[in-house]
Amino acid sequence: MVDERASRDAGQADRLGAEWETHRPAVFGVAYRLLGSVADAEDVAQDVWLRAAGSDLREVDDLRAWLVTVAARRAYDILKSARVRREAYVGPWLPEPLLTGPDASEPVLVDESVSAAMLLVMEELTPPERVAFVLHDVFELDFGRIAEVLDVSVPAARQLASRARRRVAKAKQSAPRAPKAERERVLATFRAAYQSGDLAGLVRLLDPDAVYVTDGGGKVSAARKLIHGGERIAEVMVRVGRQWQVDRIDLLEVGGELSLVCYRHGRIYSVDTVQITDGRITAYRRVINPDKLSHL
């Protein structure tokens, strides 16, 4: 009996060890999409590994689906409590930036659902809607598994995903994703104007109704309210640019989209993601909370 158990455990360890690195991006990816936090997603991935290492996997036919389901269940628990933490958050909350380019430290299944804009849209969904949408529309899990995670019936899980899908589609329609070439052109021009303190140049690139959001989390000086209007935003950015005196600004892929990354004293000081419509920036989102940048 002891030898049989030891053989079983060794077999499970071999299977998990052989397949974990293949499936880890999906485990991390589902947690990040649900939580918008790299640190929390890393914790979930570690929890899933420990759960898998201690489970009997002989009856598991689809290990990826099993791991993603366990990750979603753990992330769902965190997501429900995160709503309370967000209410106490100082200033605007933005998702924790995730580098997704070729030099990214954390591999993740990259699509539109990891962009800052989409994570903010999903933030408006209820936790069950968000779970149903991510698991079905992004990870293609069947509604039977989703119903188990949410502890609802299969028809209810379908309804949650459908409701979330409609809200996401409406948001995407109102703010369509800019083509890659347009994004590169606008950001390169914006970076040059920002670095030179060209106020008029920034105004030309900002939509008159643009919004500027800064997430400092109470850890650094940052605007605690949204700033509206292209001219006002340009004035603020020129003033901030003079104060910061950044070492350089790189164009890097964040959440699957080209973004601006500012360095001060050799370290990343801010990660700026933008929404672009008809060649102008309609939303500028800046993360400067050092807790959200420490993993970069």
Coordinates of C-alpha atoms in Angstrom, one line a residue:
M1 CA 0.0 0.0 0.0
V2 CA 2.8 2.4 0.9
D3 CA 4.6 1.6 -2.3
E4 CA 1.4 2.1 -4.3
R5 CA 0.8 5.5 -2.8
A6 CA 4.4 6.5 -3.3
S7 CA 4.2 5.4 -7.0
R8 CA 1.0 7.4 -7.4
D9 CA 2.4 10.5 -5.8
A10 CA 5.6 10.2 -8.0
G11 CA 3.4 9.9 -11.1
Q12 CA 1.4 13.0 -10.2
A13 CA 4.5 14.9 -9.4
D14 CA 6.0 13.9 -12.8
R15 CA 2.8 15.0 -14.7
L16 CA 2.5 18.3 -12.8
G17 CA 6.2 19.0 -13.2
A18 CA 6.1 18.3 -16.9
E19 CA 3.0 20.3 -17.7
W20 CA 3.0 23.2 -15.1
E21 CA 5.2 25.6 -17.1
T22 CA 2.9 25.0 -20.1
H23 CA -0.3 25.8 -18.2
R24 CA 1.1 28.5 -15.7
P25 CA 0.5 31.4 -18.2
A26 CA -3.2 30.4 -18.3
V27 CA -3.4 30.1 -14.5
F28 CA -1.7 33.5 -14.0
G29 CA -3.7 35.0 -16.9
V30 CA -7.1 34.2 -15.5
A31 CA -6.2 35.5 -12.1
Y32 CA -4.7 38.7 -13.5
R33 CA -7.8 39.4 -15.7
L34 CA -10.1 38.8 -12.7
L35 CA -8.1 40.8 -10.2
G36 CA -6.1 43.4 -12.1
S37 CA -3.1 42.8 -9.8
V38 CA 0.1 41.1 -10.7
A39 CA 0.9 40.4 -7.0
D40 CA -2.5 38.8 -6.4
A41 CA -2.2 36.8 -9.6
E42 CA 1.2 35.5 -8.5
D43 CA -0.3 34.5 -5.1
V44 CA -3.1 32.7 -6.9
A45 CA -0.7 30.8 -9.1
Q46 CA 1.3 29.7 -6.1
D47 CA -1.9 28.5 -4.4
V48 CA -2.9 26.6 -7.5
W49 CA 0.4 24.9 -7.6
L50 CA 0.2 23.8 -4.0
R51 CA -3.4 22.6 -4.5
A52 CA -2.4 20.6 -7.6
A53 CA 0.6 19.1 -5.9
G54 CA -1.6 17.8 -3.1
S55 CA -4.5 16.5 -5.3
D56 CA -5.1 13.2 -7.0
L57 CA -4.8 14.1 -10.7
R58 CA -5.4 10.6 -12.1
E59 CA -9.0 11.4 -12.9
V60 CA -8.2 14.8 -14.5
D61 CA -8.4 14.5 -18.2
D62 CA -8.0 18.2 -19.0
L63 CA -5.3 19.5 -16.7
R64 CA -5.4 23.0 -18.1
A65 CA -9.1 23.4 -17.6
W66 CA -8.8 22.0 -14.1
L67 CA -6.0 24.4 -13.1
V68 CA -7.8 27.4 -14.6
T69 CA -10.9 26.4 -12.7
V70 CA -9.1 26.2 -9.4
A71 CA -7.4 29.6 -10.1
A72 CA -10.7 31.2 -11.0
R73 CA -12.3 29.9 -7.8
R74 CA -9.5 31.3 -5.7
A75 CA -9.5 34.6 -7.6
Y76 CA -13.3 34.9 -7.2
D77 CA -12.9 34.7 -3.4
I78 CA -10.3 37.5 -3.6
L79 CA -12.3 39.5 -6.0
K80 CA -15.3 39.7 -3.7
S81 CA -13.2 41.0 -0.8
A82 CA -11.3 43.3 -3.1
R83 CA -14.4 45.4 -3.6
V84 CA -14.2 46.4 0.0
R85 CA -10.5 47.3 -0.3
R86 CA -11.2 49.4 -3.4
E87 CA -13.6 51.6 -1.5
A88 CA -10.9 52.6 0.9
Y89 CA -8.3 53.1 -1.8
V90 CA -6.8 56.7 -1.9
G91 CA -7.6 58.4 -5.2
P92 CA -8.5 56.7 -8.5
W93 CA -7.7 53.0 -8.9
L94 CA -6.0 51.6 -12.0
P95 CA -5.0 48.0 -12.8
E96 CA -1.5 47.0 -12.0
P97 CA 0.5 47.3 -15.3
L98 CA 1.7 44.1 -16.9
L99 CA 4.5 44.1 -19.4
T100 CA 3.6 41.9 -22.3
G101 CA 6.3 42.5 -24.8
P102 CA 9.1 40.1 -25.7
D103 CA 11.1 41.0 -22.6
A104 CA 8.1 40.5 -20.2
S105 CA 9.1 38.7 -17.0
E106 CA 5.7 37.1 -16.7
P107 CA 4.4 35.2 -19.7
V108 CA 0.6 35.6 -20.2
L109 CA -1.9 34.8 -22.8
V110 CA -2.2 38.2 -24.4
D111 CA -5.3 39.6 -26.0
E112 CA -7.5 42.7 -25.6
S113 CA -8.8 41.5 -22.2
V114 CA -5.5 42.4 -20.5
S115 CA -5.4 46.0 -21.7
A116 CA -5.9 48.7 -19.1
A117 CA -9.0 49.9 -20.9
M118 CA -10.7 46.5 -20.9
L119 CA -9.7 45.7 -17.3
L120 CA -11.4 49.0 -16.3
V121 CA -14.5 48.0 -18.2
M122 CA -14.6 44.6 -16.4
E123 CA -14.1 46.4 -13.1
E124 CA -17.6 47.7 -13.7
L125 CA -19.0 44.2 -13.9
T126 CA -20.2 42.3 -10.8
P127 CA -17.7 39.6 -9.6
P128 CA -19.9 36.8 -11.0
E129 CA -20.3 38.5 -14.4
R130 CA -16.6 39.1 -14.6
V131 CA -15.8 35.4 -13.8
A132 CA -18.4 34.1 -16.2
F133 CA -17.1 36.4 -19.0
V134 CA -13.4 35.7 -18.5
L135 CA -13.8 31.9 -18.2
H136 CA -16.1 31.5 -21.1
D137 CA -15.2 34.2 -23.6
V138 CA -11.4 34.3 -23.0
F139 CA -10.6 30.8 -21.7
E140 CA -13.4 28.9 -23.4
L141 CA -14.4 26.9 -20.4
D142 CA -17.8 25.2 -20.5
F143 CA -20.7 26.6 -18.5
G144 CA -20.8 23.5 -16.3
R145 CA -17.4 24.4 -14.8
I146 CA -18.3 28.1 -14.6
A147 CA -21.5 27.2 -12.7
E148 CA -19.4 25.2 -10.2
V149 CA -17.0 28.1 -9.6
L150 CA -19.9 30.5 -9.0
D151 CA -22.2 28.0 -7.2
V152 CA -25.1 28.8 -9.6
S153 CA -27.0 26.8 -12.2
V154 CA -25.8 26.4 -15.7
P155 CA -28.5 28.7 -17.1
A156 CA -27.6 31.3 -14.6
A157 CA -23.9 31.1 -15.6
R158 CA -25.0 31.6 -19.2
Q159 CA -27.0 34.6 -18.3
L160 CA -24.1 36.2 -16.3
A161 CA -21.8 35.7 -19.3
S162 CA -24.3 37.1 -21.7
R163 CA -25.0 40.2 -19.6
A164 CA -21.3 40.8 -19.2
R165 CA -20.7 40.3 -22.9
R166 CA -23.3 43.0 -23.8
R167 CA -21.7 45.5 -21.4
V168 CA -18.2 44.8 -22.7
A169 CA -19.4 45.1 -26.4
K170 CA -21.1 48.4 -25.7
A171 CA -17.9 49.8 -24.1
K172 CA -15.8 48.6 -27.0
Q173 CA -18.1 50.1 -29.5
S174 CA -18.0 53.5 -27.7
A175 CA -14.2 53.4 -27.6
P176 CA -12.8 51.3 -30.4
R177 CA -9.2 50.1 -30.3
A178 CA -6.8 52.2 -32.4
P179 CA -4.8 50.5 -35.1
K180 CA -1.2 49.6 -34.1
A181 CA 0.4 52.0 -36.6
E182 CA -1.8 54.9 -35.4
R183 CA -1.0 54.1 -31.8
E184 CA 2.8 54.1 -32.6
R185 CA 2.6 57.4 -34.4
V186 CA 0.5 59.2 -31.8
L187 CA 2.6 58.0 -28.8
A188 CA 5.9 58.8 -30.5
T189 CA 4.8 62.3 -31.3
F190 CA 3.3 62.7 -27.8
R191 CA 6.6 61.6 -26.2
A192 CA 8.6 64.1 -28.2
A193 CA 6.2 66.9 -27.2
Y194 CA 6.1 65.9 -23.6
Q195 CA 9.9 65.6 -23.3
S196 CA 10.4 69.1 -24.9
G197 CA 7.6 70.7 -22.9
D198 CA 5.7 71.6 -26.1
L199 CA 2.4 72.7 -24.7
A200 CA 0.8 73.4 -28.1
G201 CA 2.0 70.0 -29.4
L202 CA 0.4 68.2 -26.5
V203 CA -2.9 70.1 -26.9
R204 CA -3.0 69.0 -30.6
L205 CA -2.7 65.4 -29.6
L206 CA -5.2 65.5 -26.8
D207 CA -9.0 65.3 -27.5
P208 CA -10.8 68.5 -26.1
D209 CA -12.8 66.2 -23.9
A210 CA -9.9 63.9 -22.8
V211 CA -9.7 62.7 -19.3
Y212 CA -6.5 62.3 -17.2
V213 CA -6.3 59.7 -14.4
T214 CA -3.4 59.2 -12.0
D215 CA -3.1 56.3 -9.6
G216 CA -0.8 57.1 -6.7
G217 CA -2.6 55.1 -4.1
G218 CA -1.7 57.7 -1.4
K219 CA 1.9 56.6 -1.6
V220 CA 3.2 59.5 -3.8
S221 CA 1.8 62.9 -4.8
A222 CA -0.9 62.5 -7.5
A223 CA -4.2 64.0 -8.5
R224 CA -7.0 62.4 -6.5
K225 CA -9.6 63.5 -8.9
L226 CA -10.0 63.1 -12.7
I227 CA -8.7 66.0 -14.8
H228 CA -10.9 66.9 -17.8
G229 CA -10.1 68.8 -21.0
G230 CA -7.2 68.6 -23.4
E231 CA -5.7 72.0 -22.6
R232 CA -5.9 71.5 -18.9
I233 CA -4.3 68.1 -19.1
A234 CA -1.5 69.4 -21.3
E235 CA -0.8 72.2 -18.8
V236 CA -0.6 69.7 -15.9
M237 CA 1.6 67.3 -17.9
V238 CA 4.1 70.1 -18.8
R239 CA 4.3 71.2 -15.2
V240 CA 4.7 67.6 -14.0
G241 CA 7.3 67.0 -16.7
R242 CA 9.4 69.9 -15.4
Q243 CA 9.1 68.6 -11.8
W244 CA 9.9 65.0 -12.6
Q245 CA 12.9 65.5 -14.9
V246 CA 12.7 62.0 -16.1
D247 CA 15.8 60.1 -17.4
R248 CA 14.0 58.8 -20.4
I249 CA 10.6 57.6 -21.7
D250 CA 10.4 54.3 -23.4
L251 CA 7.6 52.9 -25.7
L252 CA 6.9 49.4 -24.3
E253 CA 4.0 47.0 -24.6
V254 CA 1.8 47.0 -21.5
G255 CA -1.3 44.9 -21.4
G256 CA -0.9 44.0 -25.1
E257 CA -0.7 47.7 -26.2
L258 CA 2.1 50.1 -26.8
S259 CA 2.4 52.5 -23.8
L260 CA 4.7 55.1 -22.3
V261 CA 7.1 54.1 -19.5
C262 CA 8.9 56.9 -17.6
Y263 CA 12.2 56.3 -15.8
R264 CA 13.7 58.4 -13.0
H265 CA 17.0 57.7 -11.4
G266 CA 17.3 54.5 -13.4
R267 CA 14.0 53.0 -12.2
I268 CA 10.5 52.9 -13.6
Y269 CA 8.5 55.8 -12.1
S270 CA 5.3 55.7 -14.1
V271 CA 3.5 53.5 -16.6
D272 CA 1.1 55.5 -18.9
T273 CA -1.6 53.8 -20.9
V274 CA -3.8 55.7 -23.3
Q275 CA -7.0 55.4 -25.2
I276 CA -6.8 56.8 -28.8
T277 CA -9.7 57.7 -31.1
D278 CA -9.3 59.3 -34.5
G279 CA -5.7 60.2 -33.9
R280 CA -6.2 61.9 -30.6
I281 CA -5.8 60.7 -27.0
T282 CA -9.2 60.5 -25.3
A283 CA -8.0 59.0 -22.0
Y284 CA -4.6 59.1 -20.4
R285 CA -4.1 56.8 -17.4
R286 CA -0.9 57.1 -15.3
V287 CA 0.1 54.6 -12.6
I288 CA 2.7 56.0 -10.2
N289 CA 1.8 54.0 -7.1
P290 CA 5.2 52.4 -6.3
D291 CA 3.6 49.2 -4.9
K292 CA 2.1 48.6 -8.4
L293 CA 5.4 49.1 -10.2
S294 CA 7.8 47.2 -7.9
H295 CA 7.5 44.0 -10.0
L296 CA 8.6 45.7 -13.2

